[in-house]
XYZ file of C-alpha atoms in Angstrom:
327
model
C -0.119 -0.175 0.011
C 2.672 1.919 1.658
C 4.427 1.826 -3.222
C 1.022 2.421 -4.679
C 0.596 6.090 -2.766
C 4.351 6.809 -3.162
C 3.765 5.948 -7.138
C 0.500 8.150 -6.961
C 2.013 11.475 -5.457
C 4.190 12.087 -8.240
C 1.083 11.960 -11.003
C -0.605 14.609 -8.268
C 1.553 17.220 -8.964
C 1.935 17.763 -12.633
C -1.578 18.110 -11.858
C -2.352 20.793 -9.703
C -0.167 22.930 -11.178
C -1.971 22.244 -14.641
C -4.763 24.006 -12.477
C -2.552 27.066 -11.657
C -1.601 28.441 -14.531
C -4.291 30.054 -16.190
C -4.731 32.397 -13.304
C -1.616 33.550 -13.622
C -2.071 33.146 -17.414
C -5.002 35.976 -17.183
C -3.333 37.491 -14.152
C 0.050 38.292 -16.123
C -1.763 39.484 -19.242
C -3.844 42.221 -16.937
C -1.057 43.587 -15.760
C 1.314 43.488 -19.989
C -2.780 45.270 -20.732
C -2.033 47.792 -17.954
C 1.860 48.993 -18.979
C 0.360 48.351 -22.827
C -2.517 51.957 -22.563
C 0.287 53.403 -20.167
C 2.686 53.735 -22.289
C 0.717 54.199 -25.257
C -0.933 57.351 -23.499
C 2.772 58.506 -22.483
C 3.575 58.333 -26.668
C 0.986 59.947 -27.083
C 1.297 62.610 -24.480
C 4.774 63.120 -25.976
C 3.843 63.284 -29.757
C 1.241 66.020 -28.691
C 4.344 67.947 -26.814
C 6.616 67.893 -29.101
C 3.764 68.621 -32.035
C 3.178 71.840 -29.697
C 6.953 72.868 -29.228
C 7.644 72.671 -33.179
C 4.194 74.798 -33.715
C 5.446 77.854 -31.348
C 9.150 77.347 -33.012
C 8.064 77.609 -35.717
C 5.539 80.681 -34.481
C 8.798 82.331 -32.841
C 10.639 81.517 -35.710
C 7.610 83.982 -37.843
C 7.777 86.730 -35.441
C 10.863 86.505 -36.094
C 11.382 86.987 -39.931
C 8.790 89.258 -39.883
C 10.937 91.821 -37.903
C 13.447 91.226 -39.107
C 11.516 92.131 -42.955
C 9.533 95.032 -41.408
C 12.920 95.871 -39.778
C 15.177 96.127 -43.312
C 11.600 97.688 -44.664
C 12.137 100.141 -42.600
C 16.157 100.686 -43.299
C 15.408 100.282 -47.154
C 12.357 103.089 -46.795
C 14.915 105.244 -44.614
C 17.734 105.240 -46.606
C 15.837 106.525 -50.399
C 13.807 109.669 -47.836
C 17.854 111.229 -47.057
C 18.420 110.400 -50.967
C 15.333 112.273 -51.799
C 16.205 114.918 -49.577
C 20.317 115.256 -50.823
C 18.866 114.967 -54.253
C 20.885 111.706 -54.997
C 17.674 110.256 -56.618
C 14.729 111.427 -57.789
C 11.527 109.617 -57.308
C 11.315 105.682 -55.269
C 8.883 102.967 -55.178
C 9.003 103.011 -51.410
C 6.027 103.700 -49.416
C 7.419 105.504 -46.557
C 4.755 105.354 -43.837
C 6.469 108.643 -41.884
C 4.499 110.638 -44.929
C 1.057 111.327 -44.584
C -1.007 113.216 -46.971
C -1.743 116.415 -45.918
C -5.510 117.370 -45.692
C -6.627 120.830 -47.675
C -9.498 122.243 -44.945
C -11.248 126.123 -46.119
C -11.555 128.664 -44.216
C -14.597 128.135 -42.374
C -13.688 124.070 -41.242
C -10.205 125.602 -39.999
C -12.754 127.988 -37.385
C -14.924 125.591 -37.027
C -12.019 122.696 -35.977
C -10.404 125.046 -33.612
C -13.952 125.702 -31.387
C -15.083 122.560 -31.293
C -11.283 121.986 -30.269
C -11.972 124.485 -27.853
C -14.722 123.817 -26.545
C -14.564 123.339 -22.968
C -11.837 126.439 -22.282
C -13.669 128.631 -23.805
C -16.813 127.887 -22.206
C -15.250 128.265 -18.332
C -13.952 131.820 -20.018
C -17.713 132.540 -20.969
C -18.865 131.970 -17.582
C -15.608 133.830 -16.139
C -17.152 136.926 -18.357
C -20.298 136.850 -17.533
C -19.517 136.703 -13.783
C -16.923 139.660 -14.309
C -19.337 141.868 -16.119
C -21.639 141.425 -13.871
C -19.581 142.399 -10.964
C -17.930 145.589 -12.828
C -22.168 146.874 -13.738
C -23.120 146.181 -10.580
C -19.752 148.001 -9.228
C -20.640 150.637 -11.634
C -24.271 151.379 -11.038
C -24.378 150.399 -7.576
C -25.441 153.346 -5.590
C -22.795 153.767 -2.428
C -25.794 155.279 0.431
C -24.292 158.233 2.508
C -25.738 156.177 5.666
C -27.973 152.774 6.117
C -30.575 152.430 9.572
C -30.785 148.901 10.311
C -34.595 147.796 11.050
C -35.294 145.119 13.845
C -38.916 144.695 13.970
C -41.145 141.615 12.218
C -43.988 143.898 11.336
C -44.342 144.119 7.060
C -46.264 147.370 6.857
C -42.953 148.349 8.387
C -41.468 146.789 5.116
C -43.873 148.497 2.441
C -43.469 151.495 3.823
C -38.927 151.658 4.430
C -38.740 153.939 1.736
C -41.151 157.250 2.905
C -38.832 156.398 6.327
C -35.983 156.555 4.040
C -36.506 159.535 2.388
C -37.357 161.725 5.297
C -33.776 160.845 7.088
C -32.505 162.067 3.793
C -33.375 165.623 5.082
C -31.597 165.804 7.761
C -28.457 163.497 6.748
C -25.216 165.070 5.448
C -23.068 163.890 1.939
C -20.720 161.943 3.752
C -19.690 160.229 0.123
C -19.761 163.557 -1.678
C -21.517 163.527 -4.384
C -23.720 165.785 -4.194
C -26.704 163.261 -3.373
C -28.082 161.902 -0.634
C -29.359 158.868 -0.340
C -30.012 156.376 2.891
C -31.117 153.246 2.887
C -32.563 150.892 5.413
C -31.650 147.247 5.829
C -34.938 145.314 7.001
C -34.492 142.067 9.157
C -38.257 140.814 10.816
C -36.825 140.163 13.888
C -39.517 138.171 16.814
C -40.157 134.587 17.930
C -42.237 133.068 14.988
C -39.752 134.415 12.715
C -36.218 133.858 14.659
C -37.206 130.276 16.057
C -40.118 128.919 14.175
C -39.442 129.633 10.300
C -37.376 126.795 9.432
C -34.758 127.803 7.337
C -35.712 130.978 7.514
C -34.706 131.153 11.421
C -30.961 130.529 10.479
C -30.777 133.178 7.824
C -32.438 135.368 9.902
C -30.273 134.713 12.779
C -27.186 134.896 10.237
C -28.146 138.265 9.218
C -28.976 139.791 12.349
C -25.015 138.083 13.243
C -23.656 139.333 9.952
C -24.838 143.296 11.012
C -24.054 142.855 14.592
C -20.506 141.896 13.326
C -20.156 144.964 10.788
C -19.985 148.580 10.690
C -23.174 149.441 8.410
C -25.233 150.006 10.702
C -25.115 152.011 13.586
C -28.802 153.150 14.109
C -30.942 150.783 15.484
C -34.578 150.967 15.364
C -35.517 147.679 17.663
C -39.912 146.460 19.148
C -39.902 144.435 22.452
C -40.057 141.154 20.437
C -36.589 142.001 18.855
C -35.355 143.083 22.290
C -35.290 139.333 22.990
C -32.797 138.257 20.605
C -30.486 141.144 22.036
C -28.385 142.112 24.841
C -28.278 146.421 24.606
C -26.143 146.260 27.396
C -23.316 145.355 25.742
C -24.376 146.347 21.747
C -25.506 150.549 22.680
C -25.058 153.543 23.815
C -26.884 155.801 27.677
C -28.736 157.940 25.020
C -29.684 159.457 28.955
C -26.549 160.771 28.898
C -25.889 161.316 25.446
C -29.684 163.850 25.347
C -29.879 164.162 29.388
C -32.119 167.093 28.456
C -34.916 164.361 25.526
C -37.488 163.176 27.664
C -37.736 160.601 25.318
C -34.200 159.186 25.914
C -34.603 156.550 28.419
C -31.352 154.845 29.506
C -30.173 153.114 26.014
C -33.458 154.255 24.564
C -34.856 156.728 22.252
C -38.398 155.642 22.889
C -40.523 156.644 19.959
C -44.458 155.943 21.513
C -46.176 159.384 21.985
C -44.121 160.710 19.180
C -44.900 162.714 15.976
C -41.823 160.435 14.828
C -44.504 158.000 12.564
C -46.744 161.535 10.870
C -42.946 162.962 10.240
C -41.769 160.434 8.578
C -44.823 160.172 6.360
C -45.953 156.340 7.801
C -49.449 155.692 7.051
C -49.443 152.299 10.124
C -48.013 152.912 13.524
C -45.007 151.097 14.699
C -45.029 148.412 17.146
C -45.669 149.184 20.694
C -42.224 150.209 22.709
C -40.352 151.216 19.893
C -37.691 152.872 20.418
C -34.237 154.362 18.228
C -30.679 152.966 19.886
C -27.145 153.936 19.228
C -25.133 151.203 18.656
C -21.171 151.074 21.041
C -18.126 150.934 18.544
C -16.891 148.287 18.885
C -13.656 146.573 16.569
C -15.045 143.224 15.126
C -15.601 142.677 11.558
C -14.830 146.163 10.307
C -11.428 148.014 11.660
C -12.273 150.412 14.785
C -11.109 153.229 12.426
C -14.127 152.410 9.944
C -16.608 151.501 12.914
C -15.682 154.760 14.876
C -16.474 156.530 11.037
C -20.034 155.231 11.157
C -20.956 155.449 14.649
C -20.201 159.556 14.221
C -22.177 159.628 11.346
C -25.011 157.535 12.670
C -25.105 160.406 16.132
C -25.359 163.198 13.780
C -28.245 161.683 12.288
C -29.555 161.129 15.877
C -29.524 164.376 17.084
C -31.139 165.620 14.033
C -33.754 163.524 14.859
C -33.639 164.354 18.735
C -33.679 168.027 18.093
C -37.206 167.453 15.523
C -38.791 165.243 17.507
C -41.892 165.609 19.127
C -44.756 163.872 21.776
C -48.222 164.146 21.062
C -50.442 164.636 24.014
C -54.627 164.534 23.315
C -53.319 165.270 20.354
C -51.008 168.102 21.276
C -47.660 168.531 20.465
C -44.588 169.773 22.117
C -40.704 170.283 22.071
C -39.048 166.890 22.478
C -36.409 169.055 23.687
C -37.872 169.641 26.497
C -37.791 167.469 29.753
C -41.041 167.433 31.246
């Protein structure tokens, strides 16, 4: 039995080896096919890369030759141009890129072309010319007044009749400008709680106007009513008139009271002033105007106020008495 077993064993080994061969062959074939595919793809990429390199080289070579040809052509054109200018040759078949045929324009075309290319700064020049012309016209035609009176009262009727008031004041005002004509003007600012606080943008404007007036020497003689006084500082702004006019019964502190006077009647006003209205004289102080300008304006305003005090009368029950005599 052992011998038979031994005889059978050598026969089993080749049989087992023959059974494993198909699997090994299939695996080897798969590996070989993969390597072939990878090599094929690598070959295709190399060919495409070589093809792209050849294309780039050809393009660079073509560009180089084009530049060389263009440079050569320019050099030939320059040589022919120099020879033409020197009279060596009379004609050339070269086309000179530097030369352009000069276009002929008519006179109107030249003018129109000039205006077209100059329109931006012509517009600026025209605007500046208009502004300068307006300023010159305003300066030439403007009449400089000899004196201005500041009206601080929310009284539309007084504003409408302000010309009557200034015309009356002109009869007492000297000719400070020495132009042979006396001119008094008024500056009206409606000062009251309604206008200074409850009028929106107008309130800001009125407040600004009031500030500017008291920072300049434009108006040193002021007409004020009680509503406007709330927005002023009389102690710091106005001169004590009772010291300037001790014999005038209307001079009370810093005010020349206009109640019970014929001020409105002499001025030709058809509407009465607000109760408690008075005239005041500003203290001369240096601000936006120099001290000399402010003092000169003060002296002129005081001269006019002297005349007003001298002609102002009181009215009591229809009677008239001289204001210069204290009661």
